[in-house]
Amino acid sequence: MAAPTAVLGQPAPGHVDSSVEDAVAVLPSLFVPEACQWLSTTAGRVALEGYSWMQAVQWIAGSGLYQPRRHRSHGPRSFGPTTVRIAQELAQLSPCRPGIEYLMRRTGLSERTVEYHLGMLREAGLLAWIVRGTRVSGGPAQASEFALMIPTAFDEGLGIRTVQRDETAPGYTRAACGIAEAGRELMAKLAKKAARKVRKPRSKPGSKASGKRSRKGAQQGVVTGVSGEARCTPIQVGTSAGSSAGGTYSPHEEKLASGEAKSPTPKKSTKRAGGRRKQNKVGRRFQLARELVQELDWLRGCAVPRIAWVARGVADAGWTVTDVRAWLHLRGEVTRVRRGSGLLAVLLTEAESVLDTPTKRAAAIDQWRGAQEAARRHRIEQVRARTERYDGDWTGPTSYRVQQEVAAAFAKVREVANGGRALLHADDGVLVGEAASSPAEGGVQGLRDEEIAETRNDARQRLMMGDTSPITLAVDTLGREEAEQLFGPALVRHGLQLAYGARSSLMTYGR
């Protein structure tokens, strides 16, 4: 078994606890080289549980036997409260396999600081490697596994007797079987220290002097090894070193918890009244871009940063997505889009200068909403007419000639119901006209050229919007020949193609 290397020289008297000064006066400085920091080569014994191990940690912290700066030129200067905090986290693990990130998250320390203090625990003989962690490129990092060790200096300083119960077992399995009378009182003090929890010292960020005093208190008063000093000091208001008994009133904690009294130093809330921070210029641009991509179908799939750059002018002017949609309605609807961001850039040209006031934008929004309502009602009428035409109980004939005769019969019936020219003969029930001898008066005769042209233009505009009802209604009532005389053969053929295609599942529009 390799023993800890003895480095000549005693620790400074200011760092040695008075209660253990006599016990460590004859002990050399403590340092375990890296070759002896493995479980198979260590001279210490394995701690049976974390509580007894923390007694050894507290003894090392208060004795001053281990001074890290004697063996390296960088890192922590002493075995202090930070090392004890990390030791407390290790004492709670079974098996002791802590990751560096885990200790960073639990203690709030940096990676380099955690590595420094783990190395100090190994050099003091309190930790021994069972498995050393590795970091293989391309694979997951493996955490190191440690054994909690009690160094031989601790047993010698307190007069602890150990026994090897199994001669065939390694030397680190020996167990304590007794303690000298001189070390019992010291062991009781170490037990109290081991039961305490070392927490991160709190410091006020108000001044540098208070920060220095808090760090000094953390080094001197938080962890003092086995000394009999109090670990905590009463919380006082202010940074003055004088007594505050006559000036500041500090209510009892029970009154603070029950709401009967208020703290003399209330914390200021860093949250805004609305709960969220106010957006800056870039945030407003990206918010408008996300809303545009969600609401405009022809912008689906466009990159939000690109749309934010295109709409930066209107976003900086305070426009909302409703304002933008109203402006796009004024510019005209689109049916075929190749590149949505480019089209949006063209449509938003000079938008903020045309609708430069909230009143103008409100008027545009009203106009857009009115158009939306009109389009909605028009779609309802189309669906209703299509349902009445194709979803009824009666199935129309397939022959085109028969369809014309049926349409003519229905047209005459409607004229009779409305008091028109068609009359129903009372004797035989045959439909005849007032002027049966002159059948040429039906159809488009009697209409002026201006009326026919106006009718064709209206049907053409409706057809461009996808409405084929004027043409199909004319074909159903007048017949195809007279419908072609009224609208023209090309317009009637186009309208019937769209009407028949709308009932087919193989044809789609607007794609």
PDB file of N, CA and C in Angstrom, residues 92-184:
ATOM      1  N   GLN A  92     -24.163  12.465  -0.929  1.00  0.00           N
ATOM      2  CA  GLN A  92     -25.553  12.051  -1.116  1.00  0.00           C
ATOM      3  C   GLN A  92     -25.734  11.072  -2.265  1.00  0.00           C
ATOM      4  N   LEU A  93     -24.668  10.786  -3.014  1.00  0.00           N
ATOM      5  CA  LEU A  93     -24.765   9.923  -4.188  1.00  0.00           C
ATOM      6  C   LEU A  93     -24.332   8.507  -3.835  1.00  0.00           C
ATOM      7  N   SER A  94     -25.063   7.545  -4.332  1.00  0.00           N
ATOM      8  CA  SER A  94     -24.704   6.146  -4.145  1.00  0.00           C
ATOM      9  C   SER A  94     -25.200   5.363  -5.369  1.00  0.00           C
ATOM     10  N   PRO A  95     -24.309   4.901  -6.216  1.00  0.00           N
ATOM     11  CA  PRO A  95     -22.863   5.063  -6.186  1.00  0.00           C
ATOM     12  C   PRO A  95     -22.445   6.500  -6.501  1.00  0.00           C
ATOM     13  N   CYS A  96     -21.227   6.832  -6.124  1.00  0.00           N
ATOM     14  CA  CYS A  96     -20.727   8.200  -6.308  1.00  0.00           C
ATOM     15  C   CYS A  96     -20.213   8.337  -7.736  1.00  0.00           C
ATOM     16  N   ARG A  97     -21.135   8.665  -8.643  1.00  0.00           N
ATOM     17  CA  ARG A  97     -20.788   8.814 -10.051  1.00  0.00           C
ATOM     18  C   ARG A  97     -21.321  10.160 -10.553  1.00  0.00           C
ATOM     19  N   PRO A  98     -20.744  11.251 -10.090  1.00  0.00           N
ATOM     20  CA  PRO A  98     -21.277  12.570 -10.473  1.00  0.00           C
ATOM     21  C   PRO A  98     -20.710  13.035 -11.808  1.00  0.00           C
ATOM     22  N   GLY A  99     -21.542  13.638 -12.593  1.00  0.00           N
ATOM     23  CA  GLY A  99     -21.069  14.300 -13.795  1.00  0.00           C
ATOM     24  C   GLY A  99     -20.700  15.742 -13.490  1.00  0.00           C
ATOM     25  N   ILE A 100     -19.831  16.294 -14.307  1.00  0.00           N
ATOM     26  CA  ILE A 100     -19.426  17.687 -14.105  1.00  0.00           C
ATOM     27  C   ILE A 100     -20.624  18.622 -14.264  1.00  0.00           C
ATOM     28  N   GLU A 101     -21.473  18.348 -15.247  1.00  0.00           N
ATOM     29  CA  GLU A 101     -22.647  19.198 -15.459  1.00  0.00           C
ATOM     30  C   GLU A 101     -23.610  19.098 -14.283  1.00  0.00           C
ATOM     31  N   TYR A 102     -23.713  17.911 -13.683  1.00  0.00           N
ATOM     32  CA  TYR A 102     -24.598  17.747 -12.522  1.00  0.00           C
ATOM     33  C   TYR A 102     -24.113  18.610 -11.360  1.00  0.00           C
ATOM     34  N   LEU A 103     -22.819  18.571 -11.072  1.00  0.00           N
ATOM     35  CA  LEU A 103     -22.286  19.382  -9.986  1.00  0.00           C
ATOM     36  C   LEU A 103     -22.371  20.870 -10.302  1.00  0.00           C
ATOM     37  N   MET A 104     -22.205  21.245 -11.560  1.00  0.00           N
ATOM     38  CA  MET A 104     -22.363  22.652 -11.941  1.00  0.00           C
ATOM     39  C   MET A 104     -23.789  23.120 -11.696  1.00  0.00           C
ATOM     40  N   ARG A 105     -24.754  22.262 -12.036  1.00  0.00           N
ATOM     41  CA  ARG A 105     -26.158  22.634 -11.863  1.00  0.00           C
ATOM     42  C   ARG A 105     -26.539  22.696 -10.387  1.00  0.00           C
ATOM     43  N   ARG A 106     -25.984  21.804  -9.575  1.00  0.00           N
ATOM     44  CA  ARG A 106     -26.335  21.765  -8.164  1.00  0.00           C
ATOM     45  C   ARG A 106     -25.679  22.870  -7.354  1.00  0.00           C
ATOM     46  N   THR A 107     -24.471  23.266  -7.719  1.00  0.00           N
ATOM     47  CA  THR A 107     -23.720  24.238  -6.926  1.00  0.00           C
ATOM     48  C   THR A 107     -23.668  25.618  -7.550  1.00  0.00           C
ATOM     49  N   GLY A 108     -23.965  25.725  -8.854  1.00  0.00           N
ATOM     50  CA  GLY A 108     -23.871  27.023  -9.524  1.00  0.00           C
ATOM     51  C   GLY A 108     -22.448  27.442  -9.827  1.00  0.00           C
ATOM     52  N   LEU A 109     -21.515  26.522  -9.818  1.00  0.00           N
ATOM     53  CA  LEU A 109     -20.116  26.831 -10.093  1.00  0.00           C
ATOM     54  C   LEU A 109     -19.792  26.557 -11.548  1.00  0.00           C
ATOM     55  N   SER A 110     -18.648  27.055 -11.978  1.00  0.00           N
ATOM     56  CA  SER A 110     -18.208  26.832 -13.345  1.00  0.00           C
ATOM     57  C   SER A 110     -17.565  25.464 -13.484  1.00  0.00           C
ATOM     58  N   GLU A 111     -17.355  25.051 -14.711  1.00  0.00           N
ATOM     59  CA  GLU A 111     -16.770  23.734 -14.967  1.00  0.00           C
ATOM     60  C   GLU A 111     -15.347  23.652 -14.422  1.00  0.00           C
ATOM     61  N   ARG A 112     -14.538  24.688 -14.653  1.00  0.00           N
ATOM     62  CA  ARG A 112     -13.168  24.678 -14.181  1.00  0.00           C
ATOM     63  C   ARG A 112     -13.110  24.636 -12.653  1.00  0.00           C
ATOM     64  N   THR A 113     -14.012  25.369 -11.988  1.00  0.00           N
ATOM     65  CA  THR A 113     -14.024  25.365 -10.522  1.00  0.00           C
ATOM     66  C   THR A 113     -14.371  23.990  -9.971  1.00  0.00           C
ATOM     67  N   VAL A 114     -15.361  23.321 -10.568  1.00  0.00           N
ATOM     68  CA  VAL A 114     -15.725  21.979 -10.115  1.00  0.00           C
ATOM     69  C   VAL A 114     -14.555  21.022 -10.293  1.00  0.00           C
ATOM     70  N   GLU A 115     -13.871  21.111 -11.432  1.00  0.00           N
ATOM     71  CA  GLU A 115     -12.730  20.222 -11.660  1.00  0.00           C
ATOM     72  C   GLU A 115     -11.618  20.496 -10.649  1.00  0.00           C
ATOM     73  N   TYR A 116     -11.368  21.763 -10.331  1.00  0.00           N
ATOM     74  CA  TYR A 116     -10.349  22.099  -9.337  1.00  0.00           C
ATOM     75  C   TYR A 116     -10.644  21.437  -7.990  1.00  0.00           C
ATOM     76  N   HIS A 117     -11.868  21.563  -7.509  1.00  0.00           N
ATOM     77  CA  HIS A 117     -12.198  21.077  -6.174  1.00  0.00           C
ATOM     78  C   HIS A 117     -12.295  19.553  -6.124  1.00  0.00           C
ATOM     79  N   LEU A 118     -12.685  18.913  -7.217  1.00  0.00           N
ATOM     80  CA  LEU A 118     -12.618  17.453  -7.257  1.00  0.00           C
ATOM     81  C   LEU A 118     -11.171  16.987  -7.163  1.00  0.00           C
ATOM     82  N   GLY A 119     -10.269  17.700  -7.849  1.00  0.00           N
ATOM     83  CA  GLY A 119      -8.861  17.368  -7.735  1.00  0.00           C
ATOM     84  C   GLY A 119      -8.328  17.577  -6.325  1.00  0.00           C
ATOM     85  N   MET A 120      -8.799  18.621  -5.625  1.00  0.00           N
ATOM     86  CA  MET A 120      -8.372  18.847  -4.244  1.00  0.00           C
ATOM     87  C   MET A 120      -8.829  17.722  -3.333  1.00  0.00           C
ATOM     88  N   LEU A 121     -10.058  17.223  -3.528  1.00  0.00           N
ATOM     89  CA  LEU A 121     -10.540  16.109  -2.710  1.00  0.00           C
ATOM     90  C   LEU A 121      -9.724  14.842  -2.956  1.00  0.00           C
ATOM     91  N   ARG A 122      -9.289  14.630  -4.175  1.00  0.00           N
ATOM     92  CA  ARG A 122      -8.447  13.469  -4.459  1.00  0.00           C
ATOM     93  C   ARG A 122      -7.058  13.643  -3.847  1.00  0.00           C
ATOM     94  N   GLU A 123      -6.481  14.836  -3.965  1.00  0.00           N
ATOM     95  CA  GLU A 123      -5.148  15.068  -3.410  1.00  0.00           C
ATOM     96  C   GLU A 123      -5.141  15.002  -1.889  1.00  0.00           C
ATOM     97  N   ALA A 124      -6.277  15.318  -1.250  1.00  0.00           N
ATOM     98  CA  ALA A 124      -6.374  15.211   0.204  1.00  0.00           C
ATOM     99  C   ALA A 124      -6.644  13.794   0.668  1.00  0.00           C
ATOM    100  N   GLY A 125      -6.774  12.846  -0.252  1.00  0.00           N
ATOM    101  CA  GLY A 125      -7.030  11.458   0.116  1.00  0.00           C
ATOM    102  C   GLY A 125      -8.471  11.165   0.446  1.00  0.00           C
ATOM    103  N   LEU A 126      -9.413  12.065   0.104  1.00  0.00           N
ATOM    104  CA  LEU A 126     -10.830  11.872   0.413  1.00  0.00           C
ATOM    105  C   LEU A 126     -11.594  11.201  -0.716  1.00  0.00           C
ATOM    106  N   LEU A 127     -11.046  11.188  -1.899  1.00  0.00           N
ATOM    107  CA  LEU A 127     -11.674  10.536  -3.050  1.00  0.00           C
ATOM    108  C   LEU A 127     -10.651   9.647  -3.718  1.00  0.00           C
ATOM    109  N   ALA A 128     -11.110   8.543  -4.284  1.00  0.00           N
ATOM    110  CA  ALA A 128     -10.264   7.642  -5.067  1.00  0.00           C
ATOM    111  C   ALA A 128     -11.051   7.179  -6.276  1.00  0.00           C
ATOM    112  N   TRP A 129     -10.382   7.138  -7.384  1.00  0.00           N
ATOM    113  CA  TRP A 129     -11.030   6.710  -8.627  1.00  0.00           C
ATOM    114  C   TRP A 129     -11.323   5.219  -8.593  1.00  0.00           C
ATOM    115  N   ILE A 130     -12.549   4.870  -8.938  1.00  0.00           N
ATOM    116  CA  ILE A 130     -12.889   3.488  -9.269  1.00  0.00           C
ATOM    117  C   ILE A 130     -12.864   3.319 -10.777  1.00  0.00           C
ATOM    118  N   VAL A 131     -13.528   4.230 -11.484  1.00  0.00           N
ATOM    119  CA  VAL A 131     -13.507   4.295 -12.946  1.00  0.00           C
ATOM    120  C   VAL A 131     -13.295   5.752 -13.308  1.00  0.00           C
ATOM    121  N   ARG A 132     -12.350   6.008 -14.166  1.00  0.00           N
ATOM    122  CA  ARG A 132     -12.089   7.376 -14.588  1.00  0.00           C
ATOM    123  C   ARG A 132     -12.877   7.669 -15.860  1.00  0.00           C
ATOM    124  N   GLY A 133     -13.588   8.778 -15.841  1.00  0.00           N
ATOM    125  CA  GLY A 133     -14.432   9.127 -16.979  1.00  0.00           C
ATOM    126  C   GLY A 133     -13.626   9.436 -18.221  1.00  0.00           C
ATOM    127  N   THR A 134     -14.245   9.207 -19.371  1.00  0.00           N
ATOM    128  CA  THR A 134     -13.595   9.446 -20.660  1.00  0.00           C
ATOM    129  C   THR A 134     -14.535  10.230 -21.546  1.00  0.00           C
ATOM    130  N   ARG A 135     -13.950  10.872 -22.527  1.00  0.00           N
ATOM    131  CA  ARG A 135     -14.700  11.595 -23.559  1.00  0.00           C
ATOM    132  C   ARG A 135     -14.191  11.143 -24.914  1.00  0.00           C
ATOM    133  N   VAL A 136     -14.925  10.235 -25.519  1.00  0.00           N
ATOM    134  CA  VAL A 136     -14.554   9.696 -26.812  1.00  0.00           C
ATOM    135  C   VAL A 136     -15.223  10.537 -27.891  1.00  0.00           C
ATOM    136  N   SER A 137     -14.468  10.916 -28.895  1.00  0.00           N
ATOM    137  CA  SER A 137     -15.015  11.740 -29.977  1.00  0.00           C
ATOM    138  C   SER A 137     -16.110  10.983 -30.705  1.00  0.00           C
ATOM    139  N   GLY A 138     -17.267  11.599 -30.832  1.00  0.00           N
ATOM    140  CA  GLY A 138     -18.403  10.983 -31.505  1.00  0.00           C
ATOM    141  C   GLY A 138     -19.266  10.125 -30.614  1.00  0.00           C
ATOM    142  N   GLY A 139     -18.900   9.929 -29.350  1.00  0.00           N
ATOM    143  CA  GLY A 139     -19.681   9.106 -28.440  1.00  0.00           C
ATOM    144  C   GLY A 139     -20.053   9.872 -27.192  1.00  0.00           C
ATOM    145  N   PRO A 140     -20.896   9.291 -26.359  1.00  0.00           N
ATOM    146  CA  PRO A 140     -21.307   9.980 -25.128  1.00  0.00           C
ATOM    147  C   PRO A 140     -20.177  10.015 -24.113  1.00  0.00           C
ATOM    148  N   ALA A 141     -20.156  11.074 -23.294  1.00  0.00           N
ATOM    149  CA  ALA A 141     -19.149  11.199 -22.241  1.00  0.00           C
ATOM    150  C   ALA A 141     -19.496  10.283 -21.074  1.00  0.00           C
ATOM    151  N   GLN A 142     -18.479   9.628 -20.505  1.00  0.00           N
ATOM    152  CA  GLN A 142     -18.678   8.711 -19.381  1.00  0.00           C
ATOM    153  C   GLN A 142     -18.197   9.389 -18.108  1.00  0.00           C
ATOM    154  N   ALA A 143     -19.065   9.447 -17.095  1.00  0.00           N
ATOM    155  CA  ALA A 143     -18.722  10.104 -15.840  1.00  0.00           C
ATOM    156  C   ALA A 143     -17.796   9.221 -15.023  1.00  0.00           C
ATOM    157  N   SER A 144     -16.966   9.879 -14.210  1.00  0.00           N
ATOM    158  CA  SER A 144     -16.061   9.153 -13.316  1.00  0.00           C
ATOM    159  C   SER A 144     -16.837   8.630 -12.113  1.00  0.00           C
ATOM    160  N   GLU A 145     -16.406   7.469 -11.603  1.00  0.00           N
ATOM    161  CA  GLU A 145     -16.987   6.894 -10.395  1.00  0.00           C
ATOM    162  C   GLU A 145     -15.933   6.917  -9.297  1.00  0.00           C
ATOM    163  N   PHE A 146     -16.292   7.464  -8.130  1.00  0.00           N
ATOM    164  CA  PHE A 146     -15.360   7.642  -7.035  1.00  0.00           C
ATOM    165  C   PHE A 146     -15.755   6.755  -5.859  1.00  0.00           C
ATOM    166  N   ALA A 147     -14.762   6.491  -5.015  1.00  0.00           N
ATOM    167  CA  ALA A 147     -14.983   5.864  -3.716  1.00  0.00           C
ATOM    168  C   ALA A 147     -14.704   6.903  -2.639  1.00  0.00           C
ATOM    169  N   LEU A 148     -15.601   7.019  -1.673  1.00  0.00           N
ATOM    170  CA  LEU A 148     -15.426   7.969  -0.583  1.00  0.00           C
ATOM    171  C   LEU A 148     -14.420   7.374   0.409  1.00  0.00           C
ATOM    172  N   MET A 149     -13.274   8.039   0.562  1.00  0.00           N
ATOM    173  CA  MET A 149     -12.169   7.506   1.346  1.00  0.00           C
ATOM    174  C   MET A 149     -11.935   8.333   2.610  1.00  0.00           C
ATOM    175  N   ILE A 150     -11.462   7.651   3.641  1.00  0.00           N
ATOM    176  CA  ILE A 150     -11.035   8.304   4.871  1.00  0.00           C
ATOM    177  C   ILE A 150      -9.513   8.151   4.952  1.00  0.00           C
ATOM    178  N   PRO A 151      -8.765   9.251   4.876  1.00  0.00           N
ATOM    179  CA  PRO A 151      -7.301   9.131   4.852  1.00  0.00           C
ATOM    180  C   PRO A 151      -6.757   8.617   6.173  1.00  0.00           C
ATOM    181  N   THR A 152      -5.543   8.074   6.123  1.00  0.00           N
ATOM    182  CA  THR A 152      -4.897   7.551   7.333  1.00  0.00           C
ATOM    183  C   THR A 152      -4.553   8.667   8.306  1.00  0.00           C
ATOM    184  N   ALA A 153      -4.345   9.895   7.807  1.00  0.00           N
ATOM    185  CA  ALA A 153      -4.044  11.012   8.699  1.00  0.00           C
ATOM    186  C   ALA A 153      -5.209  11.285   9.638  1.00  0.00           C
ATOM    187  N   PHE A 154      -6.425  11.071   9.194  1.00  0.00           N
ATOM    188  CA  PHE A 154      -7.590  11.270  10.043  1.00  0.00           C
ATOM    189  C   PHE A 154      -7.608  10.239  11.186  1.00  0.00           C
ATOM    190  N   ASP A 155      -7.330   8.981  10.855  1.00  0.00           N
ATOM    191  CA  ASP A 155      -7.306   7.955  11.895  1.00  0.00           C
ATOM    192  C   ASP A 155      -6.179   8.211  12.891  1.00  0.00           C
ATOM    193  N   GLU A 156      -5.031   8.666  12.403  1.00  0.00           N
ATOM    194  CA  GLU A 156      -3.917   8.921  13.290  1.00  0.00           C
ATOM    195  C   GLU A 156      -4.161  10.155  14.158  1.00  0.00           C
ATOM    196  N   GLY A 157      -4.752  11.193  13.611  1.00  0.00           N
ATOM    197  CA  GLY A 157      -4.981  12.411  14.358  1.00  0.00           C
ATOM    198  C   GLY A 157      -5.999  12.246  15.473  1.00  0.00           C
ATOM    199  N   LEU A 158      -7.013  11.407  15.285  1.00  0.00           N
ATOM    200  CA  LEU A 158      -8.052  11.224  16.297  1.00  0.00           C
ATOM    201  C   LEU A 158      -7.857   9.946  17.101  1.00  0.00           C
ATOM    202  N   GLY A 159      -6.848   9.168  16.792  1.00  0.00           N
ATOM    203  CA  GLY A 159      -6.603   7.939  17.531  1.00  0.00           C
ATOM    204  C   GLY A 159      -7.614   6.855  17.258  1.00  0.00           C
ATOM    205  N   ILE A 160      -8.061   6.762  16.012  1.00  0.00           N
ATOM    206  CA  ILE A 160      -9.051   5.749  15.635  1.00  0.00           C
ATOM    207  C   ILE A 160      -8.320   4.446  15.339  1.00  0.00           C
ATOM    208  N   ARG A 161      -8.801   3.363  15.937  1.00  0.00           N
ATOM    209  CA  ARG A 161      -8.228   2.038  15.711  1.00  0.00           C
ATOM    210  C   ARG A 161      -9.033   1.321  14.627  1.00  0.00           C
ATOM    211  N   THR A 162      -8.322   0.694  13.736  1.00  0.00           N
ATOM    212  CA  THR A 162      -8.966  -0.034  12.635  1.00  0.00           C
ATOM    213  C   THR A 162      -8.535  -1.489  12.678  1.00  0.00           C
ATOM    214  N   VAL A 163      -9.359  -2.337  12.065  1.00  0.00           N
ATOM    215  CA  VAL A 163      -9.096  -3.764  12.039  1.00  0.00           C
ATOM    216  C   VAL A 163      -9.432  -4.301  10.650  1.00  0.00           C
ATOM    217  N   GLN A 164      -8.624  -5.234  10.181  1.00  0.00           N
ATOM    218  CA  GLN A 164      -8.853  -5.917   8.903  1.00  0.00           C
ATOM    219  C   GLN A 164      -9.548  -7.240   9.207  1.00  0.00           C
ATOM    220  N   ARG A 165     -10.853  -7.291   8.977  1.00  0.00           N
ATOM    221  CA  ARG A 165     -11.640  -8.465   9.352  1.00  0.00           C
ATOM    222  C   ARG A 165     -11.402  -9.631   8.406  1.00  0.00           C
ATOM    223  N   ASP A 166     -11.118  -9.337   7.170  1.00  0.00           N
ATOM    224  CA  ASP A 166     -10.858 -10.404   6.199  1.00  0.00           C
ATOM    225  C   ASP A 166      -9.446 -10.206   5.679  1.00  0.00           C
ATOM    226  N   GLU A 167      -8.575 -11.154   5.987  1.00  0.00           N
ATOM    227  CA  GLU A 167      -7.180 -11.030   5.611  1.00  0.00           C
ATOM    228  C   GLU A 167      -6.977 -11.080   4.106  1.00  0.00           C
ATOM    229  N   THR A 168      -7.900 -11.725   3.410  1.00  0.00           N
ATOM    230  CA  THR A 168      -7.758 -11.821   1.950  1.00  0.00           C
ATOM    231  C   THR A 168      -8.288 -10.600   1.221  1.00  0.00           C
ATOM    232  N   ALA A 169      -9.020  -9.722   1.908  1.00  0.00           N
ATOM    233  CA  ALA A 169      -9.600  -8.532   1.274  1.00  0.00           C
ATOM    234  C   ALA A 169      -8.547  -7.434   1.165  1.00  0.00           C
ATOM    235  N   PRO A 170      -8.733  -6.470   0.276  1.00  0.00           N
ATOM    236  CA  PRO A 170      -7.780  -5.372   0.156  1.00  0.00           C
ATOM    237  C   PRO A 170      -7.723  -4.534   1.429  1.00  0.00           C
ATOM    238  N   GLY A 171      -6.654  -3.736   1.553  1.00  0.00           N
ATOM    239  CA  GLY A 171      -6.466  -2.949   2.755  1.00  0.00           C
ATOM    240  C   GLY A 171      -7.476  -1.838   2.931  1.00  0.00           C
ATOM    241  N   TYR A 172      -8.101  -1.351   1.831  1.00  0.00           N
ATOM    242  CA  TYR A 172      -9.062  -0.260   1.972  1.00  0.00           C
ATOM    243  C   TYR A 172     -10.397  -0.716   2.558  1.00  0.00           C
ATOM    244  N   THR A 173     -10.540  -2.028   2.819  1.00  0.00           N
ATOM    245  CA  THR A 173     -11.792  -2.532   3.404  1.00  0.00           C
ATOM    246  C   THR A 173     -11.745  -2.605   4.931  1.00  0.00           C
ATOM    247  N   ARG A 174     -10.660  -2.156   5.521  1.00  0.00           N
ATOM    248  CA  ARG A 174     -10.586  -2.227   6.987  1.00  0.00           C
ATOM    249  C   ARG A 174     -11.629  -1.281   7.589  1.00  0.00           C
ATOM    250  N   ALA A 175     -12.057  -1.588   8.813  1.00  0.00           N
ATOM    251  CA  ALA A 175     -13.134  -0.864   9.490  1.00  0.00           C
ATOM    252  C   ALA A 175     -12.649  -0.364  10.839  1.00  0.00           C
ATOM    253  N   ALA A 176     -13.289   0.741  11.303  1.00  0.00           N
ATOM    254  CA  ALA A 176     -12.948   1.308  12.611  1.00  0.00           C
ATOM    255  C   ALA A 176     -13.535   0.443  13.715  1.00  0.00           C
ATOM    256  N   CYS A 177     -12.734   0.223  14.766  1.00  0.00           N
ATOM    257  CA  CYS A 177     -13.189  -0.604  15.873  1.00  0.00           C
ATOM    258  C   CYS A 177     -13.053   0.101  17.222  1.00  0.00           C
ATOM    259  N   GLY A 178     -12.546   1.328  17.265  1.00  0.00           N
ATOM    260  CA  GLY A 178     -12.421   2.041  18.526  1.00  0.00           C
ATOM    261  C   GLY A 178     -11.765   3.399  18.315  1.00  0.00           C
ATOM    262  N   ILE A 179     -11.786   4.246  19.380  1.00  0.00           N
ATOM    263  CA  ILE A 179     -11.215   5.569  19.317  1.00  0.00           C
ATOM    264  C   ILE A 179     -10.633   5.918  20.687  1.00  0.00           C
ATOM    265  N   ALA A 180      -9.568   6.682  20.671  1.00  0.00           N
ATOM    266  CA  ALA A 180      -8.925   7.073  21.924  1.00  0.00           C
ATOM    267  C   ALA A 180      -9.782   8.087  22.664  1.00  0.00           C
ATOM    268  N   GLU A 181      -9.584   8.158  23.980  1.00  0.00           N
ATOM    269  CA  GLU A 181     -10.361   9.088  24.802  1.00  0.00           C
ATOM    270  C   GLU A 181     -10.100  10.543  24.392  1.00  0.00           C
ATOM    271  N   ALA A 182      -8.889  10.848  23.972  1.00  0.00           N
ATOM    272  CA  ALA A 182      -8.577  12.224  23.591  1.00  0.00           C
ATOM    273  C   ALA A 182      -9.307  12.664  22.330  1.00  0.00           C
ATOM    274  N   GLY A 183      -9.708  11.719  21.514  1.00  0.00           N
ATOM    275  CA  GLY A 183     -10.373  12.073  20.261  1.00  0.00           C
ATOM    276  C   GLY A 183     -11.877  12.034  20.310  1.00  0.00           C
ATOM    277  N   ARG A 184     -12.469  11.633  21.448  1.00  0.00           N
ATOM    278  CA  ARG A 184     -13.926  11.520  21.499  1.00  0.00           C
ATOM    279  C   ARG A 184     -14.608  12.893  21.435  1.00  0.00           C
TER     280      ARG A 184
END
